[in-house]
Coordinates of C-alpha atoms and ligand atoms in Angstrom, one line a residue:
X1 CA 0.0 0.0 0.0
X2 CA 1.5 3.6 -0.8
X3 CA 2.4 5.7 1.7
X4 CA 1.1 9.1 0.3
X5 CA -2.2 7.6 -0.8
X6 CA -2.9 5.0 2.1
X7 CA -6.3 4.5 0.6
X8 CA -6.0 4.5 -2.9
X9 CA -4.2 1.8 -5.1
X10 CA -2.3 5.1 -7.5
X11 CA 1.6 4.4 -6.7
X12 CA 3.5 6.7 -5.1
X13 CA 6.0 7.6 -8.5
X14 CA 2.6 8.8 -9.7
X15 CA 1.8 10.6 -7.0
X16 CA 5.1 12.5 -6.7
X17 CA 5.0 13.1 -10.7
X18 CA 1.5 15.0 -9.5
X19 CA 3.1 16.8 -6.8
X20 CA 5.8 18.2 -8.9
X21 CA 3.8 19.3 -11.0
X22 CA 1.4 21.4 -8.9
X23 CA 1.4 24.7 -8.2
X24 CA -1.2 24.2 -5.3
X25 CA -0.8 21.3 -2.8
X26 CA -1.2 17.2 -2.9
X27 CA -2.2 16.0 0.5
X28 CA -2.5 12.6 1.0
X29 CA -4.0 10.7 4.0
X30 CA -0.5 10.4 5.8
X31 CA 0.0 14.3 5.1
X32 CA -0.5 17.0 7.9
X33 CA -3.7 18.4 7.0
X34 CA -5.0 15.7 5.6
X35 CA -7.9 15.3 7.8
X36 CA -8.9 19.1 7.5
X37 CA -8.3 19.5 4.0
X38 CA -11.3 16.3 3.6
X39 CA -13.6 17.8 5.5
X40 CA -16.8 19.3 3.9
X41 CA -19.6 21.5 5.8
X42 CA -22.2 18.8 7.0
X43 CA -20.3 17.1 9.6
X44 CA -22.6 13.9 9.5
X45 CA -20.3 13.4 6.0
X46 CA -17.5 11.5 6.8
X47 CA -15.4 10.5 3.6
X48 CA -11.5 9.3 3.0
X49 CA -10.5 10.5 -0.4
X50 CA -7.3 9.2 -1.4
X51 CA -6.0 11.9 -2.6
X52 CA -6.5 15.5 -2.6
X53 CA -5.3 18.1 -5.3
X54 CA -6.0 21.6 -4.0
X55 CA -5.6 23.5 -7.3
X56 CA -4.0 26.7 -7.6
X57 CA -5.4 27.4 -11.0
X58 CA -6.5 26.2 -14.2
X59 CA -3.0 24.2 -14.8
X60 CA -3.4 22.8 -11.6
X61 CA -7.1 21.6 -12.7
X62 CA -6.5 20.5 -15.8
X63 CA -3.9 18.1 -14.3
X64 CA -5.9 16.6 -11.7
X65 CA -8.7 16.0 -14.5
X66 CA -6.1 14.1 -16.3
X67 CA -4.7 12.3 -13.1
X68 CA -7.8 11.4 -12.3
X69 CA -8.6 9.6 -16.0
X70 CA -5.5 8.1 -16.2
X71 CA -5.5 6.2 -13.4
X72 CA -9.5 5.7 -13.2
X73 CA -10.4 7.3 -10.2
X74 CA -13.7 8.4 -8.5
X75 CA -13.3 12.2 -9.0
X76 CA -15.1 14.3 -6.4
X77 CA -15.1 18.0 -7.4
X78 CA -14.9 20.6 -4.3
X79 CA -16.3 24.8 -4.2
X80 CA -17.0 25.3 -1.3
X81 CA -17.8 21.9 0.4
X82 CA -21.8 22.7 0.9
X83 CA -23.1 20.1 -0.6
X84 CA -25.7 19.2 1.3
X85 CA -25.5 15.0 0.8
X86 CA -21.6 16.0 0.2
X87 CA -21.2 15.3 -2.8
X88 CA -18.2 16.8 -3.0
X89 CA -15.8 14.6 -1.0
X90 CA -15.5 10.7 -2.0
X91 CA -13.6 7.9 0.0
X92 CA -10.5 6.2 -1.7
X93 CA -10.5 8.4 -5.0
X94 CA -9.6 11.9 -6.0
X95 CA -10.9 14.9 -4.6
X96 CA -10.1 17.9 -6.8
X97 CA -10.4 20.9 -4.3
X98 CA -10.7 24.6 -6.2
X99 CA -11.0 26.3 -2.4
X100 CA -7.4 28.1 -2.9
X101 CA -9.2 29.7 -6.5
X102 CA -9.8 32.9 -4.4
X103 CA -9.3 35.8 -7.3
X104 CA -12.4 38.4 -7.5
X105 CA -11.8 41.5 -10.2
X106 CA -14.5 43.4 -10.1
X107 CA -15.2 46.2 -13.0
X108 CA -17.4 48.8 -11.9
X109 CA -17.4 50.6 -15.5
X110 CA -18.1 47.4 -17.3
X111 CA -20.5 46.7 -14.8
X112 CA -18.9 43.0 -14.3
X113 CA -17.2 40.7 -11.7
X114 CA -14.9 37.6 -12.2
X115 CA -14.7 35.3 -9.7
X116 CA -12.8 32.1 -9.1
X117 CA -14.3 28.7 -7.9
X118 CA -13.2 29.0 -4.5
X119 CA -14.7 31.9 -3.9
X120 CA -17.7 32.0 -1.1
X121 CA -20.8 34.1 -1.6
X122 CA -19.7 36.7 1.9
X123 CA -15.9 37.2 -0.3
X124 CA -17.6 38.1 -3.5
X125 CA -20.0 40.3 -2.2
X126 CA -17.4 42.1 0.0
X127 CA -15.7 43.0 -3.2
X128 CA -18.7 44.2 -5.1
X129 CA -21.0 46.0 -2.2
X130 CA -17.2 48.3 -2.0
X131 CA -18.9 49.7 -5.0
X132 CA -22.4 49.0 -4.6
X133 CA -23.0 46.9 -6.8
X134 CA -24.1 43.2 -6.2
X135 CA -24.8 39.7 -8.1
X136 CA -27.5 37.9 -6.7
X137 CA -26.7 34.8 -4.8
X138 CA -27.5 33.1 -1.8
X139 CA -28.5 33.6 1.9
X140 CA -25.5 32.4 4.0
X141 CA -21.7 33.8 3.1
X142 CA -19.8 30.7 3.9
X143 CA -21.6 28.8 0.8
X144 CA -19.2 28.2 -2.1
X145 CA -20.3 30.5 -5.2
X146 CA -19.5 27.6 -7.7
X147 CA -21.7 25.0 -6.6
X148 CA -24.0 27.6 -5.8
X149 CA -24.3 29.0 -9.4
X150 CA -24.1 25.7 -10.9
X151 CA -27.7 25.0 -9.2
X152 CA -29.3 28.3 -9.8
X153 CA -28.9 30.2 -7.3
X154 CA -31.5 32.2 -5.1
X155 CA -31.6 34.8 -2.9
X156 CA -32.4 38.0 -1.1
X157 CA -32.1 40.0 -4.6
X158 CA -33.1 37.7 -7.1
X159 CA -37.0 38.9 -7.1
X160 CA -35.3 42.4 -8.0
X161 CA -32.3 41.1 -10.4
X162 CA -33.2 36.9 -11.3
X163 CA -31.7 33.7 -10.1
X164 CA -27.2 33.9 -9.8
X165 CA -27.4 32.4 -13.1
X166 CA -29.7 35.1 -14.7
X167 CA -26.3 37.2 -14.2
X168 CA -24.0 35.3 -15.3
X169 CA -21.9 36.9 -18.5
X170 CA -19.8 33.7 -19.2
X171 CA -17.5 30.8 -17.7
X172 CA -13.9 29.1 -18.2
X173 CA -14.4 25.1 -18.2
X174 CA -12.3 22.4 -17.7
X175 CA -13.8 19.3 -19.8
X176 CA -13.7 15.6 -19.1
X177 CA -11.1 15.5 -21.1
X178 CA -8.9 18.1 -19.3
X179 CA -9.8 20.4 -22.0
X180 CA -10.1 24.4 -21.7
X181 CA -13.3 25.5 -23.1
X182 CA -15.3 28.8 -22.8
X183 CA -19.0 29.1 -22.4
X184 CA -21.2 32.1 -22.9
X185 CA -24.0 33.1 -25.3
X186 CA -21.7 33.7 -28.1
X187 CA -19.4 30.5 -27.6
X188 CA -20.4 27.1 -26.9
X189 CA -24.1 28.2 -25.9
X190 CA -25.5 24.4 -25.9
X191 CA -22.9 24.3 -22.5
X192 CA -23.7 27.6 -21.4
X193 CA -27.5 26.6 -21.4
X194 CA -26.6 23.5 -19.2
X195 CA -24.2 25.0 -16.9
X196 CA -26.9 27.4 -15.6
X197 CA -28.7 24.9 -13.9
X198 CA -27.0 21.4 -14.9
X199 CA -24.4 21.7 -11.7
X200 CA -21.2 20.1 -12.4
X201 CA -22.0 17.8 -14.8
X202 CA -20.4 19.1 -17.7
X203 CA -17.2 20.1 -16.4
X204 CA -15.1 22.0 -14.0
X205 CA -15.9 25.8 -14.1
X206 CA -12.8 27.5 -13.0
X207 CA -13.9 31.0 -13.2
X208 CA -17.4 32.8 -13.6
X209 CA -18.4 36.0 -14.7
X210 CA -21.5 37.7 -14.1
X211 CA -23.2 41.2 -14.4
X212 CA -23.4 43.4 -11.5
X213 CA -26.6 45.5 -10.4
X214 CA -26.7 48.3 -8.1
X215 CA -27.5 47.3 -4.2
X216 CA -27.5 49.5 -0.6
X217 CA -25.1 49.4 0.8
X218 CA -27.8 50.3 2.8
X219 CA -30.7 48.2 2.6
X220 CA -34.1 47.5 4.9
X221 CA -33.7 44.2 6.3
X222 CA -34.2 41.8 9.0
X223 CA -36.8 39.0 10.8
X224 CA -39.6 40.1 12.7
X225 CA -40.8 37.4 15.3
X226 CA -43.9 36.0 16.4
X227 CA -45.1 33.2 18.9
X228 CA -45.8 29.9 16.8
X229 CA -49.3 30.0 18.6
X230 CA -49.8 32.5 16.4
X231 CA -48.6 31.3 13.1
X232 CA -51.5 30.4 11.3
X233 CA -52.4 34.1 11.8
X234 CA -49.3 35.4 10.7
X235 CA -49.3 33.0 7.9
X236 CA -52.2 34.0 6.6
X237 CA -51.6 37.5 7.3
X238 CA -48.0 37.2 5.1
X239 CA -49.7 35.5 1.8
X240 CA -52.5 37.9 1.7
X241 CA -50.0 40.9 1.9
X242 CA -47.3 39.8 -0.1
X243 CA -49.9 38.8 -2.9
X244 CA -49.0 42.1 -4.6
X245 CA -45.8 43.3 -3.0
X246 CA -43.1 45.0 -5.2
X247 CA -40.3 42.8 -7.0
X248 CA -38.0 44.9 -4.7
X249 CA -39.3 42.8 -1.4
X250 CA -38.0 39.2 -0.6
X251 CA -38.9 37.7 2.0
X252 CA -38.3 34.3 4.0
X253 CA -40.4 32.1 6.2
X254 CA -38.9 30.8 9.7
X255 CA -39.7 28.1 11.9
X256 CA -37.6 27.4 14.8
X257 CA -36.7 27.7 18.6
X258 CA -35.6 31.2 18.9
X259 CA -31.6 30.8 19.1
X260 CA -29.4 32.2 21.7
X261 CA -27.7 34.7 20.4
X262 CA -26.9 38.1 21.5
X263 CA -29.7 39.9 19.6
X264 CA -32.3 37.7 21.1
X265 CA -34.0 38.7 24.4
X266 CA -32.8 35.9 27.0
X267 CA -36.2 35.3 28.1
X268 CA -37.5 34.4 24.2
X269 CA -34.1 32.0 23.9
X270 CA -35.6 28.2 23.0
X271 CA -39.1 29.0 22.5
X272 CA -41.4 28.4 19.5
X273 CA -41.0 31.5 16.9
X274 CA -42.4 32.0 13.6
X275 CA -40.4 34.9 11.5
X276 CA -40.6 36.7 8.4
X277 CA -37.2 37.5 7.6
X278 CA -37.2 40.4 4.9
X279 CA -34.6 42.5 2.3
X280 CA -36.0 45.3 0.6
X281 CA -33.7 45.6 -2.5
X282 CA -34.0 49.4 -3.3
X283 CA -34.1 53.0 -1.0
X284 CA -34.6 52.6 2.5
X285 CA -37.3 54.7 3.1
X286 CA -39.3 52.6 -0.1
X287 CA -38.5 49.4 2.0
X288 CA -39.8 51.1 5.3
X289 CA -43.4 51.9 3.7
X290 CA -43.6 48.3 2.1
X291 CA -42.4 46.7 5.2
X292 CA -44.3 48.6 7.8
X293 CA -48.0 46.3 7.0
X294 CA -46.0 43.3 8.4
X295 CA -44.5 45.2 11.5
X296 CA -47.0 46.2 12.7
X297 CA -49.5 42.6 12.5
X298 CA -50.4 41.1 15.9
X299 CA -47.7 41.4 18.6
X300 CA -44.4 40.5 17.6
X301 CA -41.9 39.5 19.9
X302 CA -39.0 40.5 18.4
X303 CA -38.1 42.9 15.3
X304 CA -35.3 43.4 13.9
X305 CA -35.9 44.8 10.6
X306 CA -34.4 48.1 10.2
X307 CA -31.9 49.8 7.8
X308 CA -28.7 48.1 7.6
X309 CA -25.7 47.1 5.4
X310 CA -26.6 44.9 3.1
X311 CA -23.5 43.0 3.9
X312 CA -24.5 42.4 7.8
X313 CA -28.0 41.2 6.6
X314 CA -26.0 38.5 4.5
X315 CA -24.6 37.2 7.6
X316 CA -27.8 36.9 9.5
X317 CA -28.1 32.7 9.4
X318 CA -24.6 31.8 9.1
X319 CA -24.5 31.4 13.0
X320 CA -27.4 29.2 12.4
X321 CA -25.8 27.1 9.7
X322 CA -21.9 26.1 11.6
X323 CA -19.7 24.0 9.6
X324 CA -19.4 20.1 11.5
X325 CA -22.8 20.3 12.6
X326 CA -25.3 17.4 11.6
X327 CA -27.5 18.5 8.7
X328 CA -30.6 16.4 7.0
X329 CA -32.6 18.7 4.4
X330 CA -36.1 18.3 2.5
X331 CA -37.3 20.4 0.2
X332 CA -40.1 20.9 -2.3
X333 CA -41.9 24.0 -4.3
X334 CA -45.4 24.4 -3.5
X335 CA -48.1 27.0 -5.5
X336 CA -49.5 29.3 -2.6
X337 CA -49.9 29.0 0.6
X338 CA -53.7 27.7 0.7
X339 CA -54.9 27.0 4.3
X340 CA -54.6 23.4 4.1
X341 CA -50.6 24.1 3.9
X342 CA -50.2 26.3 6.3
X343 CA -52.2 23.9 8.7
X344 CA -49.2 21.6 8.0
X345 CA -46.8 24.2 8.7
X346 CA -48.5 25.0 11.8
X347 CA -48.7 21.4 13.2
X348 CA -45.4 20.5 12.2
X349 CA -43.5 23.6 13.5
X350 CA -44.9 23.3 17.0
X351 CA -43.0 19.9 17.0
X352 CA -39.6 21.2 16.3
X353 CA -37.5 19.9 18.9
X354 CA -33.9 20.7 18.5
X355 CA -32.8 24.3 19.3
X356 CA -30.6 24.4 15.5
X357 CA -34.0 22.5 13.7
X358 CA -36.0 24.9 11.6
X359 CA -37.6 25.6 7.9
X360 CA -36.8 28.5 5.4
X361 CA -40.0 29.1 3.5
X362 CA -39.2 31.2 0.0
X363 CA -40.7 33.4 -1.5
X364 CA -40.2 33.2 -5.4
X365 CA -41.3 35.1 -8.4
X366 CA -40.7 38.5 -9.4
X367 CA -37.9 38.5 -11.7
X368 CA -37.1 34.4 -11.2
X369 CA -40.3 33.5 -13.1
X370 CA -39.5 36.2 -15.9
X371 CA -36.9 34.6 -17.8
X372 CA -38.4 31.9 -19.7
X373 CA -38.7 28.6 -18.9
X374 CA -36.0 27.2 -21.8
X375 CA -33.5 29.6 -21.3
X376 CA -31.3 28.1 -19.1
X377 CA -31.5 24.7 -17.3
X378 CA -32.8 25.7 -14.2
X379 CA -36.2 24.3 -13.9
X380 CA -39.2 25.8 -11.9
X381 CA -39.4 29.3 -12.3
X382 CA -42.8 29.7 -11.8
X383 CA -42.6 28.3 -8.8
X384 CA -44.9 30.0 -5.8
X385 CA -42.8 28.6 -2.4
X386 CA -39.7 26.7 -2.0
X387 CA -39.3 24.9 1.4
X388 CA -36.1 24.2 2.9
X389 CA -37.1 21.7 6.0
X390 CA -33.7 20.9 7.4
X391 CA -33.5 18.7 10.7
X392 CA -30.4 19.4 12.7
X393 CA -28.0 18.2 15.7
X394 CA -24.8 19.5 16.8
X395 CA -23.5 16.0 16.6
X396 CA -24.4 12.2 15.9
X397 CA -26.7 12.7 19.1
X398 CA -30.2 13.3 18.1
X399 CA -30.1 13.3 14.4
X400 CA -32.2 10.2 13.5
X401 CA -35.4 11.8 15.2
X402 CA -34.5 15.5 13.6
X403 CA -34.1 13.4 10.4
X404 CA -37.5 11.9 11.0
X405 CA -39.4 15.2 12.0
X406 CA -38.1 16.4 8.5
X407 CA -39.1 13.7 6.3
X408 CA -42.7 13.8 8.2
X409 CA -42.9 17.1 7.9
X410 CA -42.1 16.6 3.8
X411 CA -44.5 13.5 3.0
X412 CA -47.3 15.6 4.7
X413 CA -46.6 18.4 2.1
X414 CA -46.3 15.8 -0.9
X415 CA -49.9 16.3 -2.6
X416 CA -48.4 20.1 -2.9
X417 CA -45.5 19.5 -3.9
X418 CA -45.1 20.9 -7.6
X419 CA -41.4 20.5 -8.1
X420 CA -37.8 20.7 -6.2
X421 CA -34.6 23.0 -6.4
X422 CA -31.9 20.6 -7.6
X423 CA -29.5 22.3 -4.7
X424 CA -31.4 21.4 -2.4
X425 CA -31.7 17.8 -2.9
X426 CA -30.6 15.1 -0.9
X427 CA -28.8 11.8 -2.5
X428 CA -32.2 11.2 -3.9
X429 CA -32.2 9.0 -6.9
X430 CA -32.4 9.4 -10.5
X431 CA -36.0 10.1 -10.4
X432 CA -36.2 13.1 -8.2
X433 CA -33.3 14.3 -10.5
X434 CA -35.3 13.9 -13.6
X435 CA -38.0 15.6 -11.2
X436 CA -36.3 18.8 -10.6
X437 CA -35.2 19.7 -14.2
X438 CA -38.9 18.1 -15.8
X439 CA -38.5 15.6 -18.0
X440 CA -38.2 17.4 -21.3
X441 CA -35.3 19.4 -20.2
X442 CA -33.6 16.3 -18.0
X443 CA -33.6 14.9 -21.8
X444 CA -31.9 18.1 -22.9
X445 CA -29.3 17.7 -20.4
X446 CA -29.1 14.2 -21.2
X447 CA -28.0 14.6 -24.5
X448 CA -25.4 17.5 -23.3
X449 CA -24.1 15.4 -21.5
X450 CA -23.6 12.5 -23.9
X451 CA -21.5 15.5 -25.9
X452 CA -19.7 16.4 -23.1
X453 CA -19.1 13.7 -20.6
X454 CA -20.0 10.6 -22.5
X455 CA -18.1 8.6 -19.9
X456 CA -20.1 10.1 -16.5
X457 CA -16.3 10.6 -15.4
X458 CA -18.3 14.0 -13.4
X459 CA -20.3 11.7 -11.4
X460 CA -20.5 13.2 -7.9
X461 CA -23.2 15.6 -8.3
X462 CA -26.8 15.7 -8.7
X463 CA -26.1 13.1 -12.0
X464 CA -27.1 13.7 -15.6
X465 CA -26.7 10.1 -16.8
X466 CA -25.0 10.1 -20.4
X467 CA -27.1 6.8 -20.9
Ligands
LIG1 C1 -25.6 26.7 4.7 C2 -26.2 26.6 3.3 C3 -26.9 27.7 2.8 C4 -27.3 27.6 1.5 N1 -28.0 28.7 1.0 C5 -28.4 28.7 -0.3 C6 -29.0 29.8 -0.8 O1 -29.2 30.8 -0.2 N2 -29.4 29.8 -2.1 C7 -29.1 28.7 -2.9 O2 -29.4 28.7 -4.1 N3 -28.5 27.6 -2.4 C8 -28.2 27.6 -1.1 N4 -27.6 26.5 -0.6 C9 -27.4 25.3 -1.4 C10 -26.1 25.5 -2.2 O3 -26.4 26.2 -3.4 C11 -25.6 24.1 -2.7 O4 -25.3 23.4 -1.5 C12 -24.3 24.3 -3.5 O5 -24.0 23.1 -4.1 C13 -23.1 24.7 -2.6 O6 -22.0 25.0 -3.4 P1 -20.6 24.7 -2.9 O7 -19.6 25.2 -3.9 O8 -20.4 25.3 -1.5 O9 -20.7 23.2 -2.8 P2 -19.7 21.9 -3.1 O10 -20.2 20.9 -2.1 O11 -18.3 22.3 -3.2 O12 -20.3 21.5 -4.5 C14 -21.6 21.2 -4.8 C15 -21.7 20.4 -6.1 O13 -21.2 21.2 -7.1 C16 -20.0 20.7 -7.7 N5 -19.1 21.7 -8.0 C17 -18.6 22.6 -7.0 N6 -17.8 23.5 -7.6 C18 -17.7 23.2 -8.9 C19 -17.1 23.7 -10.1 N7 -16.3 24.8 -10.0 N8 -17.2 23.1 -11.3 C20 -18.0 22.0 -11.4 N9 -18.7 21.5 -10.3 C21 -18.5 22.0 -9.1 C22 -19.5 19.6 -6.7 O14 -18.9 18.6 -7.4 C23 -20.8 19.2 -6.1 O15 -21.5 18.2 -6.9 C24 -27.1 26.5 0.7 C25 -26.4 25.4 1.2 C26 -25.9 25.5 2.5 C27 -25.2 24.3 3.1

């Protein structure tokens, strides 16, 4: 057995050819670091690649994509390691890690940013808010932007300014093949179609760039809090009002204990809440008329929407989403919000039993379901809800019963269910693959993939068969 790859049958004199090679690092299972360097966000993933090539840069990819076919290894492909089945970490193969890809250039006059695949949503918007400007993207800054795009993408803007992909301008890809290829509308469009949407399938994009819009700094934001007794009320109260709210107004459903943290009164800590967390992408005092109808129904507990950079409002749930704890997710798209589903939210959010258990109910629409349907890969844009159901524990303690509270909570939802966010899937089968994309386009990408990964060597990710 080889030293450097302890789990792995590749030899050693390959190994060291790789490491020579490299401009980033090789770390292999008897390396320091090895151990950190596997880990990936959900700590309930616990996988023993053989090897792990944390590229530098698009030499540095391009070799581990032909190290990786050579010898006929499992490739796993890592952003920024939040898959949420982790997906992005295998045992005994290679793991080709892009988290040392950091570079951001932002153009202010061109009105565009480059970013690198290591990059993580908090870095790029540092980078672009020093301007105001912004691309959409997701909700917590320690989620890679790579795997993130790939999927979609939503957000606190994206009613105002589309999915993550809506922005995106074009991509650098390394092929199967170890090939250098680029995608936009001009060049290679049949990839650029798939890779907005089609997650990694197709390749390994090594740098993105999208289209900036103006944001804040300064933006409205924030939960306001309820009791969960009084959730139906509030839910019913929230889809009336945002039945006709501006594209400018996002908001999120939340359903937890109240968590202890420093802006929570101690006395609310670990009781039932319901929220409706809120961004109001445009001027302040715009946000403050739209959003004063919700802060003022019933008798909150707790508000803490007000004015406030955009970038501390990005941070609001990262403390609510630490790497290495235990992490099951369900999710779905519903229509509306009819009574018989918030009945189900109601009953099952009154169960919620561990103090980092809760749901994320999304609003959608606006500028999401105005791109059509065939322009890009991701599928659902018409969607009214999305529901992120995730059960949590800190550790290995507890997690079978969260994990059973979520799937409950799902199957009762499932006559609503009209379709899923491929991101947020599970390890769930071909099926609810073909589910999230619809069958016509899951052909589509079937036959993309056929052109560009006829041998499934991209495997690790929410798989396009070639077959
Ligand atoms: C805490 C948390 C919050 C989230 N919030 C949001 C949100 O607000 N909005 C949203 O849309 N989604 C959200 N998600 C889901 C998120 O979009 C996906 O988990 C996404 O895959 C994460 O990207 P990553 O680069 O961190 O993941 P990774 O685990 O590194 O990768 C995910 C998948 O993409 C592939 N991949 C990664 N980088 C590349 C690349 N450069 N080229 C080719 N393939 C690649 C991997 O192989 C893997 O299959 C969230 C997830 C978590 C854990």
């Amino acid at each position: 057995m080889s030293t450097l790859t302890a789990r792995s049958s590749i030899d050693d004199a390959a190994v060291i050819g790789l490491r020579e090679s490299f401009r980033g690092e090789v770390v292999g299972p008897a390396d320091t670091g090895y151990d950190e360097q596997r880990k990936v966000w959900n700590g309930s993933i616990d996988r023993k690649p053989g090897l792990i090539a944390r590229c530098a840069g698009v030499a540095d990819v391009r070799a581990a994509v032909r190290f990786g076919r050579e010898h006929g290894l499992v490739v796993a492909v890592r952003g920024g390691g939040h898959s949420f089945p982790g997906l992005s970490v295998c045992d005994d193969g290679l793991l080709i890690d892009l988290g040392l890809m950091k570079g951001i250039r932002v153009d202010p006059e061109a009105g565009t940013a480059r970013a690198q695949a290591g990059v993580l949503l908090g870095e790029l918007d540092r980078e672009t808010q020093a301007f105001g400007l912004a691309v959409p993207s997701g909700i917590v800054t320690h989620t890679g932007m790579a795997g993130l795009t790939l999927g979609g993408g939503i957000g606190w803007i994206m009613r105002k300014y589309g999915l993550t992909v809506d922005q995106l301008v074009s991509v650098d890809v390394v092929t199967a093949d170890g090939e250098f290829v680029k995608a936009s509308d001009n060049e290679n469009a049949d990839l650029f179609w798939g890779i907005r949407g089609g997650g990694g399938n197709f390749g390994i994009v090594t740098d993105f760039e999208f289209r900036l819009n103006p944001l804040g700094p300064q933006v409205m934001a924030g939960p306001v809090f309820w009791p969960m007794e009084d959730a139906t009320e509030v839910l019913r109260f929230y889809r009336d009002w945002i039945g006709d709210c501006p594209d400018e107004l996002m908001t999120i459903v939340v359903q937890r204990k109240a968590p202890a943290l420093p802006v929570v009164p101690p006395d609310l800590v670990g009781k039932h809440v319901v929220a409706v967390a809120a961004c109001y992408t445009g001027p302040v005092e715009d946000g403050e008329r739209v959003l004063r109808p919700l802060k003022q129904f019933g008798h909150p507990v707790l508000d803490l929407c007000a004015p406030k950079p955009f970038l501390a409002h990005q941070k609001m749930f990262d403390p609510s989403f630490r790497h290495g704890w235990w992490y099951y997710f369900r999710s779905c798209d519903v229509a509306g919000l009819t009574d018989e589903v918030i009945d189900i939210v109601v009953e099952h959010g009154r169960r919620i039993t561990s103090p980092i258990t809760s749901i994320a109910l999304w609003q959608m629409g606006g500028a999401v379901a105005r791109v059509g349907e065939d322009e890009t890969a991701f599928n659902g844009r018409d969607a009214g809800f999305t529901f992120n159901i995730n059960g949590n524990s800190e550790t290995a303690d507890g997690f079978e019963a969260e994990r059973q509270w979520a799937r409950d909570y799902w199957s009762a939802l499932a006559p609503y269910h009209t379709g899923v966010y491929v991101n947020f899937l599970m390890e769930e089968g071909e099926e609810r693959v073909r589910q999230a994309y619809g069958a016509e386009k899951y052909d589509r990408l079937k036959a993309l993939k056929r052109t560009y990964d006829p041998t499934n060597f991209f495997r690790l990710n929410q798989n396009i068969t070639p077959d």
